């Protein structure tokens, strides 16, 4: 149950696009289309932003999109806004019916 | 609206036990699988445990297997986490989260309850 690999931090200016990667193995990200992404503002509970690799829950802005290639999933945020500044976590269903999270990425909007 | 409210956290000595509860409302509790996820202070999220909608399937992270037990009481719409043989590394904010059926993700979260393991 090793954690998925995410960059510690990313940054972008308002209006720009950024992408956060999430790298696992064939036992998790590469083996299942059950990657999800969560946004967490300081002191708040996580919020589901993307599920099943690329699906957005109702109410989540279409500026958020997800994709996957092989063992790496990605979250792209377009048209960056100040309110997007937060920590982002990926997670994947994994072999042995467990879930594994990434270490988290801090997004800074410059 | 969906609400999940955790309780039962506190300060406990290493080796002791604690039971967390998560009371659900705003949805049919017996229709949904549930999870516990924790976050150590200043650290990332860690999945802890899963229980199926009917309580027949239970899964655990290796870090808690054999020490923690997940359970549920649908008559009370409550999820539990019995934590035994607690260690300092179990210190964290414990969230309960609802499973998004068929999609292996967590669609609603509580605000968490803090567990501190310290002598």
Coordinates of C-alpha atoms in Angstrom, one line a residue:
Chain A
X1 CA 0.0 0.0 0.0
X2 CA 2.5 2.6 -1.1
X3 CA 1.3 6.1 -1.5
X4 CA 0.7 7.5 -5.0
X5 CA 3.3 10.1 -6.2
X6 CA 2.2 13.7 -6.6
X7 CA 4.3 16.8 -6.9
X8 CA 4.5 18.6 -3.6
X9 CA 3.5 21.9 -5.1
X10 CA 2.4 23.6 -8.3
X11 CA 1.6 27.2 -9.0
X12 CA 0.0 29.3 -11.7
X13 CA -1.4 32.8 -12.4
X14 CA -5.1 33.6 -12.5
X15 CA -6.5 32.5 -15.9
X16 CA -3.8 30.0 -16.6
X17 CA -4.1 26.2 -16.6
X18 CA -2.2 23.8 -14.4
X19 CA -1.9 20.1 -14.3
X20 CA -1.2 17.9 -11.3
X21 CA 0.1 14.4 -11.9
X22 CA -0.6 11.3 -9.8
X23 CA 1.6 8.3 -10.5
X24 CA 1.0 4.8 -9.2
X25 CA 1.5 1.3 -10.4
X26 CA -0.4 -1.4 -12.3
X27 CA -1.9 -2.5 -9.0
X28 CA -3.7 0.7 -8.5
X29 CA -3.9 3.6 -11.0
X30 CA -3.0 1.5 -14.0
X31 CA -5.2 -1.4 -13.0
X32 CA -8.5 0.4 -12.4
X33 CA -10.5 3.3 -13.7
X34 CA -11.3 4.3 -10.2
X35 CA -9.1 7.4 -9.7
X36 CA -10.6 10.3 -7.8
X37 CA -9.4 13.8 -6.9
X38 CA -10.2 15.8 -3.8
X39 CA -9.7 19.5 -2.9
X40 CA -9.0 20.5 0.6
X41 CA -8.9 24.1 1.9
X42 CA -7.1 24.7 5.2
X43 CA -9.0 23.5 8.1
X44 CA -11.8 22.1 6.0
X45 CA -12.9 18.6 5.0
X46 CA -11.9 17.3 1.6
X47 CA -14.3 17.8 -1.3
X48 CA -14.7 15.3 -4.2
X49 CA -13.8 17.0 -7.5
X50 CA -13.4 14.1 -9.9
X51 CA -14.4 10.5 -9.8
X52 CA -13.8 7.5 -12.1
X53 CA -10.8 9.3 -13.7
X54 CA -12.7 12.0 -15.5
X55 CA -16.3 12.5 -14.1
X56 CA -17.3 15.6 -12.3
X57 CA -19.9 15.5 -9.5
X58 CA -22.8 17.8 -9.8
X59 CA -21.8 21.3 -8.7
X60 CA -18.1 21.1 -9.5
X61 CA -16.9 23.6 -12.1
X62 CA -16.1 22.4 -15.6
X63 CA -12.8 24.1 -15.2
X64 CA -11.7 20.9 -13.4
X65 CA -11.0 17.8 -15.6
X66 CA -9.3 14.5 -15.2
X67 CA -7.5 12.0 -17.3
X68 CA -5.3 8.9 -17.1
X69 CA -2.6 7.3 -19.2
X70 CA -1.1 4.1 -18.0
X71 CA -0.1 4.3 -14.4
X72 CA -0.4 8.1 -14.2
X73 CA -3.6 10.1 -13.7
X74 CA -3.8 13.9 -14.0
X75 CA -6.0 16.7 -12.8
X76 CA -6.2 19.8 -14.9
X77 CA -7.6 23.1 -13.7
X78 CA -8.2 25.7 -16.4
X79 CA -8.9 29.4 -15.9
X80 CA -7.2 29.4 -12.5
X81 CA -9.0 31.4 -9.9
X82 CA -7.9 32.6 -6.4
X83 CA -10.4 30.2 -4.8
X84 CA -8.7 27.2 -6.4
X85 CA -5.8 27.7 -4.0
X86 CA -5.9 24.5 -1.9
X87 CA -4.3 21.1 -1.4
X88 CA -5.3 18.5 -3.9
X89 CA -5.2 14.7 -3.4
X90 CA -5.6 11.8 -5.8
X91 CA -6.7 8.4 -4.7
X92 CA -7.1 5.1 -6.4
X93 CA -8.9 1.8 -5.7
X94 CA -6.2 -0.8 -5.4
X95 CA -5.6 -4.6 -5.4
X96 CA -6.8 -6.4 -2.2
X97 CA -9.8 -4.0 -2.1
X98 CA -7.9 -1.1 -0.5
X99 CA -7.6 2.5 -1.4
X100 CA -4.4 4.5 -1.7
X101 CA -3.9 8.3 -1.6
X102 CA -1.3 10.5 -3.1
X103 CA 0.8 12.6 -0.8
X104 CA -1.0 15.8 -1.8
X105 CA -0.2 18.8 -3.9
X106 CA -0.4 22.4 -2.7
X107 CA -1.7 24.7 -5.4
X108 CA -0.7 28.3 -5.2
X109 CA -2.4 30.9 -7.3
X110 CA 0.1 33.7 -7.8
Chain B
X1 CA -28.8 17.4 2.9
X2 CA -26.2 14.7 3.6
X3 CA -24.5 15.2 7.0
X4 CA -21.9 13.1 8.7
X5 CA -20.9 13.9 12.2
X6 CA -17.9 12.2 13.9
X7 CA -17.4 12.0 17.6
X8 CA -15.4 10.1 20.2
X9 CA -12.0 11.5 19.7
X10 CA -9.7 12.6 22.5
X11 CA -6.4 12.1 24.2
X12 CA -5.5 8.5 24.9
X13 CA -2.3 6.8 26.2
X14 CA -0.4 4.4 23.9
X15 CA -1.7 0.9 24.1
X16 CA -5.2 2.0 25.1
X17 CA -8.4 1.9 23.2
X18 CA -10.9 4.4 21.8
X19 CA -14.2 4.0 19.8
X20 CA -15.1 6.6 17.2
X21 CA -18.7 7.1 16.0
X22 CA -20.1 8.8 12.9
X23 CA -23.8 9.7 12.8
X24 CA -25.3 10.0 9.4
X25 CA -28.4 11.9 8.2
X26 CA -29.9 13.2 5.0
X27 CA -29.7 9.9 3.1
X28 CA -30.6 6.2 3.5
X29 CA -27.6 5.0 5.5
X30 CA -28.2 1.3 4.8
X31 CA -27.9 1.9 1.1
X32 CA -24.3 3.1 1.2
X33 CA -20.9 1.7 2.0
X34 CA -18.8 3.9 4.3
X35 CA -15.1 4.6 5.0
X36 CA -12.8 6.0 7.6
X37 CA -10.0 8.2 6.4
X38 CA -7.4 9.9 8.6
X39 CA -5.1 12.9 8.4
X40 CA -2.1 13.3 10.7
X41 CA -1.4 16.9 11.8
X42 CA 0.1 18.7 8.8
X43 CA 0.2 15.6 6.7
X44 CA -1.8 14.0 3.9
X45 CA -4.8 11.8 3.8
X46 CA -4.6 8.1 4.5
X47 CA -7.4 5.6 3.9
X48 CA -8.1 3.5 7.0
X49 CA -11.1 1.2 6.5
X50 CA -14.2 0.3 4.4
X51 CA -17.4 -1.4 5.3
X52 CA -20.0 -2.4 2.7
X53 CA -23.6 -1.2 2.9
X54 CA -24.7 -4.4 4.6
X55 CA -21.7 -4.8 6.9
X56 CA -20.6 -8.1 5.3
X57 CA -17.4 -6.8 3.7
X58 CA -14.7 -5.0 5.7
X59 CA -11.3 -3.9 4.5
X60 CA -8.4 -2.3 6.3
X61 CA -5.1 -0.5 5.6
X62 CA -2.1 -2.6 6.6
X63 CA -1.2 0.1 9.1
X64 CA -4.3 -0.7 11.2
X65 CA -5.1 -4.3 10.4
X66 CA -5.5 -6.4 13.4
X67 CA -5.9 -3.4 15.7
X68 CA -8.9 -1.5 14.3
X69 CA -12.4 -2.8 13.7
X70 CA -15.0 -1.1 11.6
X71 CA -18.7 -1.7 12.1
X72 CA -22.1 -0.1 11.5
X73 CA -25.6 0.0 13.0
X74 CA -28.1 0.9 10.4
X75 CA -30.9 1.2 13.0
X76 CA -28.9 4.1 14.5
X77 CA -27.5 5.3 11.1
X78 CA -24.1 5.2 12.8
X79 CA -20.7 4.0 11.7
X80 CA -18.0 3.0 14.2
X81 CA -14.3 2.5 14.4
X82 CA -13.0 0.6 17.4
X83 CA -9.3 1.4 17.8
X84 CA -7.2 -0.9 20.0
X85 CA -3.5 -0.9 20.9
X86 CA -3.2 2.7 19.9
X87 CA 0.2 4.1 18.9
X88 CA 1.6 7.6 18.6
X89 CA 1.4 7.3 14.8
X90 CA -2.3 6.9 15.0
X91 CA -2.6 10.5 16.1
X92 CA -4.8 12.1 13.4
X93 CA -8.0 13.8 12.5
X94 CA -10.4 10.9 11.6
X95 CA -13.0 11.5 9.0
X96 CA -15.9 9.3 8.0
X97 CA -16.8 9.4 4.4
X98 CA -19.7 8.1 2.3
X99 CA -18.8 5.8 -0.6
X100 CA -20.0 6.9 -4.0
X101 CA -21.7 3.7 -5.0
X102 CA -20.0 1.8 -7.9
X103 CA -17.3 4.4 -8.3
X104 CA -14.9 3.6 -5.4
X105 CA -14.6 7.2 -4.2
X106 CA -15.8 9.3 -1.3
X107 CA -18.5 11.8 -2.1
X108 CA -19.4 13.2 1.3
X109 CA -17.1 13.8 4.3
X110 CA -17.7 14.7 7.9
X111 CA -15.6 17.4 9.7
X112 CA -13.6 14.8 11.6
X113 CA -12.7 14.0 15.2
X114 CA -9.2 14.4 16.5
X115 CA -7.4 11.5 18.2
X116 CA -4.2 12.2 20.0
X117 CA -2.2 9.3 21.3
X118 CA 0.3 10.5 23.9
X119 CA 1.5 9.5 27.3

